[in-house]
Short mmCIF file of C-alpha atoms in Angstrom, two decimals:
data_model
loop_
_atom_site.label_atom_id
_atom_site.label_comp_id
_atom_site.label_asym_id
_atom_site.label_seq_id
_atom_site.Cartn_x
_atom_site.Cartn_y
_atom_site.Cartn_z
CA UNK A 1 69.55 26.28 -44.14
CA UNK A 2 72.57 25.06 -42.22
CA UNK A 3 75.44 23.72 -43.58
CA UNK A 4 74.35 20.42 -43.04
CA UNK A 5 70.85 20.83 -44.30
CA UNK A 6 72.60 21.85 -47.51
CA UNK A 7 74.85 18.88 -47.52
CA UNK A 8 72.04 16.78 -47.09
CA UNK A 9 70.03 18.63 -49.91
CA UNK A 10 73.05 17.86 -52.63
CA UNK A 11 73.27 14.32 -51.33
CA UNK A 12 70.28 13.29 -52.84
CA UNK A 13 68.65 13.89 -55.94
CA UNK A 14 65.45 12.40 -57.02
CA UNK A 15 65.49 10.41 -60.58
CA UNK A 16 63.04 9.64 -63.00
CA UNK A 17 62.76 6.27 -64.48
CA UNK A 18 64.42 7.57 -67.97
CA UNK A 19 67.27 8.98 -65.85
CA UNK A 20 67.79 5.63 -63.76
CA UNK A 21 67.40 3.65 -66.86
CA UNK A 22 70.47 5.60 -68.02
CA UNK A 23 72.47 5.28 -64.63
CA UNK A 24 71.39 1.41 -64.74
CA UNK A 25 73.11 0.95 -68.13
CA UNK A 26 76.38 2.58 -66.75
CA UNK A 27 76.41 0.55 -63.80
CA UNK A 28 75.90 -2.51 -66.23
CA UNK A 29 79.07 -1.70 -68.07
CA UNK A 30 80.98 -1.01 -64.91
CA UNK A 31 80.02 -4.44 -63.48
CA UNK A 32 81.02 -6.10 -66.34
CA UNK A 33 84.72 -4.55 -66.20
CA UNK A 34 84.59 -5.59 -62.47
CA UNK A 35 84.26 -9.22 -63.64
CA UNK A 36 87.16 -8.81 -66.04
CA UNK A 37 89.33 -7.48 -63.57
CA UNK A 38 88.29 -10.22 -61.01
CA UNK A 39 89.03 -13.00 -63.56
CA UNK A 40 92.38 -11.21 -64.36
CA UNK A 41 93.00 -11.37 -60.63
CA UNK A 42 92.07 -14.98 -60.56
CA UNK A 43 94.57 -15.98 -63.36
CA UNK A 44 97.42 -14.01 -61.58
CA UNK A 45 96.76 -16.03 -58.42
CA UNK A 46 97.00 -19.27 -60.39
CA UNK A 47 100.02 -18.28 -62.16
CA UNK A 48 101.51 -17.36 -58.82
CA UNK A 49 100.63 -20.70 -57.34
CA UNK A 50 102.11 -22.63 -60.54
CA UNK A 51 105.30 -20.45 -60.30
CA UNK A 52 105.94 -21.23 -56.57
CA UNK A 53 105.18 -24.96 -57.09
CA UNK A 54 107.82 -24.74 -59.96
CA UNK A 55 110.45 -22.81 -58.33
CA UNK A 56 110.29 -24.71 -55.31
CA UNK A 57 110.87 -28.09 -56.99
CA UNK A 58 114.10 -26.44 -58.76
CA UNK A 59 115.44 -25.67 -55.51
CA UNK A 60 114.75 -29.04 -54.25
CA UNK A 61 116.68 -30.66 -57.00
CA UNK A 62 119.47 -28.12 -56.58
CA UNK A 63 119.52 -28.97 -53.14
CA UNK A 64 119.56 -32.55 -53.68
CA UNK A 65 122.31 -32.43 -56.16
CA UNK A 66 124.59 -30.13 -53.74
CA UNK A 67 124.05 -32.92 -50.92
CA UNK A 68 125.12 -35.50 -53.47
CA UNK A 69 128.05 -33.79 -54.80
CA UNK A 70 129.54 -32.80 -51.23
CA UNK A 71 128.42 -36.33 -50.11
CA UNK A 72 126.88 -34.97 -46.90
CA UNK A 73 124.57 -37.34 -45.11
CA UNK A 74 121.27 -36.68 -44.96
CA UNK A 75 120.25 -34.14 -42.32
CA UNK A 76 116.20 -34.43 -42.72
CA UNK A 77 113.80 -34.99 -45.78
CA UNK A 78 114.18 -32.29 -48.61
CA UNK A 79 110.27 -32.61 -48.96
CA UNK A 80 108.38 -29.74 -48.06
CA UNK A 81 104.78 -29.70 -46.66
CA UNK A 82 104.11 -26.21 -47.37
CA UNK A 83 102.14 -25.31 -50.18
CA UNK A 84 99.90 -22.52 -51.62
CA UNK A 85 96.77 -22.78 -53.68
CA UNK A 86 93.84 -20.69 -54.94
CA UNK A 87 89.94 -21.42 -54.74
CA UNK A 88 87.65 -19.43 -56.84
CA UNK A 89 83.81 -20.20 -56.68
CA UNK A 90 80.53 -18.06 -57.61
CA UNK A 91 82.43 -14.58 -57.28
CA UNK A 92 84.73 -15.36 -54.56
CA UNK A 93 88.49 -16.42 -54.24
CA UNK A 94 90.55 -17.60 -51.70
CA UNK A 95 94.17 -17.53 -52.08
CA UNK A 96 95.43 -19.81 -48.97
CA UNK A 97 98.59 -21.67 -47.49
CA UNK A 98 98.35 -25.28 -46.21
CA UNK A 99 100.44 -28.11 -45.12
CA UNK A 100 100.48 -31.61 -46.96
CA UNK A 101 101.96 -34.05 -44.90
CA UNK A 102 102.66 -37.66 -46.09
CA UNK A 103 100.61 -40.30 -44.37
CA UNK A 104 100.83 -44.25 -44.14
CA UNK A 105 99.92 -45.36 -47.49
CA UNK A 106 99.00 -43.18 -50.25
CA UNK A 107 97.15 -40.74 -48.70
CA UNK A 108 98.16 -37.35 -47.46
CA UNK A 109 96.85 -35.32 -44.38
CA UNK A 110 96.02 -31.74 -45.50
CA UNK A 111 95.88 -28.92 -42.96
CA UNK A 112 94.77 -25.33 -43.56
CA UNK A 113 97.13 -22.61 -42.16
CA UNK A 114 94.75 -19.71 -40.58
CA UNK A 115 95.56 -16.17 -41.94
CA UNK A 116 96.77 -13.34 -39.90
CA UNK A 117 94.05 -11.04 -39.02
CA UNK A 118 96.32 -7.88 -37.70
CA UNK A 119 99.59 -6.36 -38.29
CA UNK A 120 101.41 -6.22 -41.95
CA UNK A 121 98.69 -6.91 -44.73
CA UNK A 122 95.76 -5.27 -42.78
CA UNK A 123 94.10 -8.74 -42.41
CA UNK A 124 95.06 -9.90 -46.20
CA UNK A 125 98.36 -11.45 -45.24
CA UNK A 126 99.98 -14.49 -43.34
CA UNK A 127 102.37 -14.22 -40.48
CA UNK A 128 105.74 -15.00 -42.10
CA UNK A 129 106.96 -16.66 -38.75
CA UNK A 130 103.92 -19.02 -39.00
CA UNK A 131 104.50 -19.84 -42.91
CA UNK A 132 108.38 -20.22 -42.31
CA UNK A 133 108.11 -22.62 -39.52
CA UNK A 134 106.61 -25.20 -41.95
CA UNK A 135 109.18 -24.04 -44.65
CA UNK A 136 112.56 -25.77 -45.66
CA UNK A 137 115.54 -23.62 -45.25
CA UNK A 138 116.03 -23.92 -48.86
CA UNK A 139 112.77 -22.69 -50.17
CA UNK A 140 112.34 -19.68 -47.31
CA UNK A 141 113.25 -17.11 -49.92
CA UNK A 142 110.78 -18.12 -52.39
CA UNK A 143 107.82 -18.60 -49.55
CA UNK A 144 108.59 -14.88 -48.45
CA UNK A 145 108.39 -13.58 -52.13
CA UNK A 146 104.98 -15.65 -52.84
CA UNK A 147 103.32 -14.55 -49.51
CA UNK A 148 104.32 -10.81 -50.66
CA UNK A 149 102.59 -11.31 -53.99
CA UNK A 150 99.59 -13.11 -52.46
CA UNK A 151 98.88 -10.30 -50.02
CA UNK A 152 98.99 -7.61 -52.86
CA UNK A 153 96.47 -10.10 -54.82
CA UNK A 154 94.22 -10.54 -51.80
CA UNK A 155 94.38 -6.76 -50.83
CA UNK A 156 93.41 -5.81 -54.77
CA UNK A 157 90.40 -8.55 -54.73
CA UNK A 158 89.09 -7.11 -51.47
CA UNK A 159 88.94 -3.49 -53.00
CA UNK A 160 87.33 -4.98 -56.25
CA UNK A 161 84.67 -6.63 -53.73
CA UNK A 162 83.76 -3.18 -52.13
CA UNK A 163 83.42 -1.78 -55.53
CA UNK A 164 81.09 -4.58 -56.98
CA UNK A 165 78.81 -4.43 -53.45
CA UNK A 166 78.59 -0.70 -54.11
CA UNK A 167 77.57 -1.06 -57.66
CA UNK A 168 75.15 -3.84 -56.64
CA UNK A 169 73.57 -1.57 -54.15
CA UNK A 170 73.29 1.39 -56.43
CA UNK A 171 71.64 -1.10 -59.10
CA UNK A 172 68.86 -2.01 -56.81
CA UNK A 173 68.12 1.65 -56.14
CA UNK A 174 68.05 2.36 -59.95
CA UNK A 175 65.73 -0.52 -60.73
CA UNK A 176 63.44 0.19 -58.00
CA UNK A 177 63.20 3.75 -59.32
CA UNK A 178 62.46 2.10 -63.21
CA UNK A 179 59.82 -0.07 -61.46
CA UNK A 180 58.22 3.30 -60.06
CA UNK A 181 58.97 2.62 -56.01
CA UNK A 182 59.13 6.17 -54.44
CA UNK A 183 62.96 5.94 -53.65
CA UNK A 184 65.64 8.45 -53.79
CA UNK A 185 69.16 7.56 -54.97
CA UNK A 186 72.06 8.67 -52.75
CA UNK A 187 74.87 10.00 -54.48
CA UNK A 188 77.16 8.93 -52.01
CA UNK A 189 76.84 5.32 -53.27
CA UNK A 190 78.67 5.85 -56.61
CA UNK A 191 79.87 9.44 -57.01
CA UNK A 192 79.32 10.64 -60.78
CA UNK A 193 77.00 8.29 -61.82
CA UNK A 194 73.77 9.71 -60.70
CA UNK A 195 72.58 12.33 -63.59
CA UNK A 196 72.63 15.58 -61.99
CA UNK A 197 69.05 16.37 -62.65
CA UNK A 198 67.25 18.39 -59.83
CA UNK A 199 63.70 17.22 -59.64
CA UNK A 200 62.50 20.82 -58.15
#
């Protein structure tokens, strides 16, 4: 038997229905933990959005007071069109930036800012030059910090999503075994979860 044959033989272990049920029970517990972790990340994202908006409002008020104290002529509006928001629906979550420009009357024009797909953040972050082009000078530091934290949240969310999908794939294999479908479970999908019983 070659090294490749040995590796292939150790990768695949046939399970009976009882062993598959034990594995399925463990996967159910793991899936619950993943849901909790995802909910915590959503709460962290919502907190980040609120902190950014409150922090920016405070900076805007400070900037206004400084202008009034110095009796400086207005050099442009203190209003910033740049904003960040979070959207969560049916297991998915998006933490994104957009612009909100005041239009005529009471309506505002919203424009989604596309996320960067390369460079820093490995596809989970925005290009700072793009964000800062929409930011007012007084808020640039807070925008940088908010995006740094947002990138971290997106990265962790993507990692959880990969784990959730792996658990779902292995859950289907266990369910097929319990139902009597002649399938061999691959250990690769979730290391350490398959009972080490060789069906020789």
